[in-house]
Amino acid sequence: MKTLTFSKSTLILAAAAATFLFTGCNADGSQVVSPEVTSAQPNHPSVPVTPTAPTAQTPDTETQTPAVTEPTSKVSAALQQEYLDLLNAARAETQDCGTMGVFDPAPALTWNVRLDNAAYEHSNDMAQSNTFSHTGSGTATDTTAQDQALGRGSSFSERIRNNGYTQYRKAGENIAAGYATAQETVDAWLESDHHCANLMDPAFTEVGMALVEKEGSDYGFYWSQEFGGQ
């Protein structure tokens, strides 16, 4: 689903996916826009948000970035394990993802450093540019847009390829802002149909996830979660 612009006074959730062999896209491979899902967030001084996610985008194999050497993780080993424990605990149970259907338990995800680098890039970009979208800001902190001289904000599939994750059959992204803990963030994603579907998709076997905090920004906490299946 393509990114939508959301009101900062509501809690908004959604999810994104791109694939080589995905059958859920339009016949021409174009992206599908997801409806907004909103709910009130009472008694919260800074309202968390999570946006729609672009879904069903077919990557262009001719323009994929060549594989790079193994990068250094942006996430400590302890946090990697915390994130994996939360995600895999959710995947170990049947989840009702609303309009996306009921998902049976899915195999456990493993951590991928290239995906965590893509997640960190986008969280950092949103935090530093004070933006919130699946589309990169197009500014200096949108590293992929600068590396590839895009002249626009990067897409999530461009970011994961630019970070060396190129041989995937399917990929996806969830983002969130305003939540101070990983538990709150994962719980919110599970309450959103499209985020929930991404999190439970058995075609995804690897994940990277990152948080960047920025004091003085609109939401303070910016989360990105990148999924892949090879």
CSV table of C-alpha atoms in Angstrom, one decimal, residues 37 45 108 115 155 167 192:
chain,number,residue,atom,x,y,z
A,37,VAL,CA,-7.3,2.7,10.3
A,45,PRO,CA,0.6,13.2,26.1
A,108,ALA,CA,10.1,-17.9,13.7
A,115,LEU,CA,17.4,-5.3,7.0
A,155,SER,CA,10.7,3.8,-1.2
A,167,GLN,CA,17.9,-11.4,-3.5
A,192,SER,CA,-3.8,-3.0,12.7
